[in-house]
C-alpha cells in the first residue's frame, strides 16, 4: 500500500470548516483513499473513502486532486467532538488490512 | 455496521504472566484483525485471523508471543504471553464491513498495563 504524509497537528475554530491534507504521491491506479479518525480512548472510526471522484457523506467531504497524489478531508462545521487523530490510508480495494501512518491530531478550539 | 465487544476493557498484569483478550462480533465475518497501539503511537497490525485456519502474522509478531484463536465466525481471542512492560499497549480487534473494500469496524480496545 502507498505511503501517506500528513501534518502532525492542526487547530481549527469551532464552527469553521476543518481541512485536513494528505499526500500520497506514490498511489497506484487501483488504490483508494480512506479516512479514519480516533477519538481519545476509542477505536478508530471510518469517515469516508474515494478513488478519484470527490465524495461526500453525512460526516465529511473528500476532495481528491486530479492526479490523485493528494487529497483533503473537509469537516464542514467542526465541533468540539471532532477533536481526534485523523488517519489518511491508501489501500487496494479488497485488501482488508489497514496500514496506519502517524495521522493528524486535530484540535477544535472553542 | 458491526458491533464489536472486547473484554477486558483494561487490565494491569504482572510481568511474566499472560492475558487473553476476547473479541465478539454481532454478525458473522470472514476475517478478524488484531492491532496494537503503543503509548502515543499509531496502530500496528499484529495478525489476521480466519476461521478454521492459523492466523497470519505480520513482520515482527510471532505466534508464540501472540497466539490467536478463531473458533467461529463471530469470535476471536488474542493472548499476550509472558508479558513484559514493553507489552503495555492498547490492543484492538477489527472486522471488515459488509462487502469487500468497505469500511472496517473497531472495538473499543483493551488497555493493558504490565508492571
CSV table of C-alpha atoms in Angstrom, one decimal, chain B:
chain,number,residue,atom,x,y,z
B,1,UNK,CA,-22.4,-1.8,10.6
B,2,UNK,CA,-20.8,-4.2,13.0
B,3,UNK,CA,-20.8,-4.0,16.8
B,4,UNK,CA,-17.7,-5.3,18.4
B,5,UNK,CA,-17.3,-6.1,22.1
B,6,UNK,CA,-13.8,-6.5,23.6
B,7,UNK,CA,-13.1,-7.9,27.0
B,8,UNK,CA,-11.5,-6.9,29.3
B,9,UNK,CA,-11.6,-3.2,28.6
B,10,UNK,CA,-8.4,-2.7,30.7
B,11,UNK,CA,-6.1,-4.7,32.9
B,12,UNK,CA,-3.0,-4.4,34.9
B,13,UNK,CA,-0.8,-7.5,34.8
B,14,UNK,CA,2.4,-8.8,36.4
B,15,UNK,CA,5.3,-9.4,34.1
B,16,UNK,CA,5.8,-13.0,33.1
B,17,UNK,CA,2.1,-13.7,33.1
B,18,UNK,CA,-0.3,-14.0,30.1
B,19,UNK,CA,-3.6,-12.2,29.3
B,20,UNK,CA,-6.2,-13.4,26.9
B,21,UNK,CA,-8.3,-10.7,25.2
B,22,UNK,CA,-11.7,-11.6,23.7
B,23,UNK,CA,-13.4,-10.1,20.7
B,24,UNK,CA,-17.1,-10.8,20.0
B,25,UNK,CA,-18.8,-9.5,16.8
B,26,UNK,CA,-22.6,-9.3,16.4
B,27,UNK,CA,-22.5,-10.8,12.9
B,28,UNK,CA,-20.6,-13.4,11.0
B,29,UNK,CA,-17.4,-12.2,9.5
B,30,UNK,CA,-14.7,-13.9,7.4
B,31,UNK,CA,-11.7,-12.0,8.7
B,32,UNK,CA,-10.9,-10.5,12.0
B,33,UNK,CA,-7.8,-8.4,12.7
B,34,UNK,CA,-5.8,-7.6,15.8
B,35,UNK,CA,-3.9,-4.4,16.2
B,36,UNK,CA,-1.6,-3.0,18.8
B,37,UNK,CA,-1.3,0.7,19.7
B,38,UNK,CA,1.7,1.5,21.8
B,39,UNK,CA,1.5,4.7,24.0
B,40,UNK,CA,1.4,7.8,21.9
B,41,UNK,CA,1.8,5.8,18.7
B,42,UNK,CA,-0.3,4.8,15.7
B,43,UNK,CA,-1.9,1.4,15.2
B,44,UNK,CA,0.1,-1.6,14.0
B,45,UNK,CA,-1.4,-4.8,12.6
B,46,UNK,CA,-0.4,-7.9,14.6
B,47,UNK,CA,-2.2,-10.6,12.7
B,48,UNK,CA,-5.2,-11.6,10.6
B,49,UNK,CA,-7.4,-14.3,12.0
B,50,UNK,CA,-9.5,-16.5,9.7
B,51,UNK,CA,-11.9,-19.1,11.0
B,52,UNK,CA,-10.7,-22.7,10.6
B,53,UNK,CA,-7.1,-21.8,9.8
B,54,UNK,CA,-4.0,-20.5,11.5
B,55,UNK,CA,-3.6,-16.7,11.9
B,56,UNK,CA,-1.4,-14.8,9.6
B,57,UNK,CA,1.2,-12.7,11.4
B,58,UNK,CA,2.8,-9.5,10.3
B,59,UNK,CA,6.5,-9.0,10.4
B,60,UNK,CA,7.8,-8.6,13.9
B,61,UNK,CA,5.0,-10.6,15.5
B,62,UNK,CA,5.1,-14.3,16.3
B,63,UNK,CA,2.6,-16.9,17.3
B,64,UNK,CA,4.4,-17.9,20.4
B,65,UNK,CA,4.1,-14.4,21.8
B,66,UNK,CA,0.7,-13.6,20.4
B,67,UNK,CA,-1.3,-16.8,20.0
B,68,UNK,CA,-4.7,-16.3,18.4
B,69,UNK,CA,-7.8,-18.4,18.3
B,70,UNK,CA,-10.7,-18.1,15.9
B,71,UNK,CA,-13.2,-20.9,16.8
B,72,UNK,CA,-16.1,-19.5,14.8
B,73,UNK,CA,-17.2,-16.6,12.6
B,74,UNK,CA,-18.1,-14.2,15.4
B,75,UNK,CA,-15.4,-14.7,18.0
B,76,UNK,CA,-11.6,-14.5,18.4
B,77,UNK,CA,-9.1,-14.3,21.2
B,78,UNK,CA,-5.6,-12.8,21.3
B,79,UNK,CA,-3.3,-13.9,24.1
B,80,UNK,CA,-0.3,-11.7,25.1
B,81,UNK,CA,2.2,-14.3,26.5
B,82,UNK,CA,5.0,-13.9,29.0
B,83,UNK,CA,4.3,-10.2,29.3
B,84,UNK,CA,6.9,-7.5,29.9
B,85,UNK,CA,6.4,-3.8,30.4
B,86,UNK,CA,7.1,-3.2,26.7
B,87,UNK,CA,3.8,-5.0,26.0
B,88,UNK,CA,1.9,-2.2,27.7
B,89,UNK,CA,-0.4,-1.0,24.9
B,90,UNK,CA,-3.9,-0.8,23.7
B,91,UNK,CA,-5.0,-4.0,21.8
B,92,UNK,CA,-7.8,-3.6,19.3
B,93,UNK,CA,-9.9,-6.0,17.4
B,94,UNK,CA,-11.3,-5.1,13.9
B,95,UNK,CA,-13.5,-6.6,11.3
B,96,UNK,CA,-14.3,-5.7,7.7
B,97,UNK,CA,-17.7,-4.2,6.9
B,98,UNK,CA,-20.2,-6.0,4.8
B,99,UNK,CA,-18.8,-6.3,1.3
B,100,UNK,CA,-15.2,-6.3,0.3
B,101,UNK,CA,-13.4,-3.0,0.4
B,102,UNK,CA,-15.8,-1.2,2.7
B,103,UNK,CA,-15.0,0.3,6.0
B,104,UNK,CA,-13.5,-1.5,8.9
B,105,UNK,CA,-15.1,-1.5,12.3
B,106,UNK,CA,-13.0,-1.5,15.5
B,107,UNK,CA,-13.7,-2.5,19.1
B,108,UNK,CA,-13.0,-0.1,21.9
B,109,UNK,CA,-9.8,-1.7,22.7
B,110,UNK,CA,-8.1,-3.3,25.7
B,111,UNK,CA,-5.8,-1.1,27.6
B,112,UNK,CA,-3.0,-3.3,29.0
B,113,UNK,CA,-0.5,-2.2,31.6
B,114,UNK,CA,2.3,-4.6,32.6
B,115,UNK,CA,4.0,-3.9,35.9
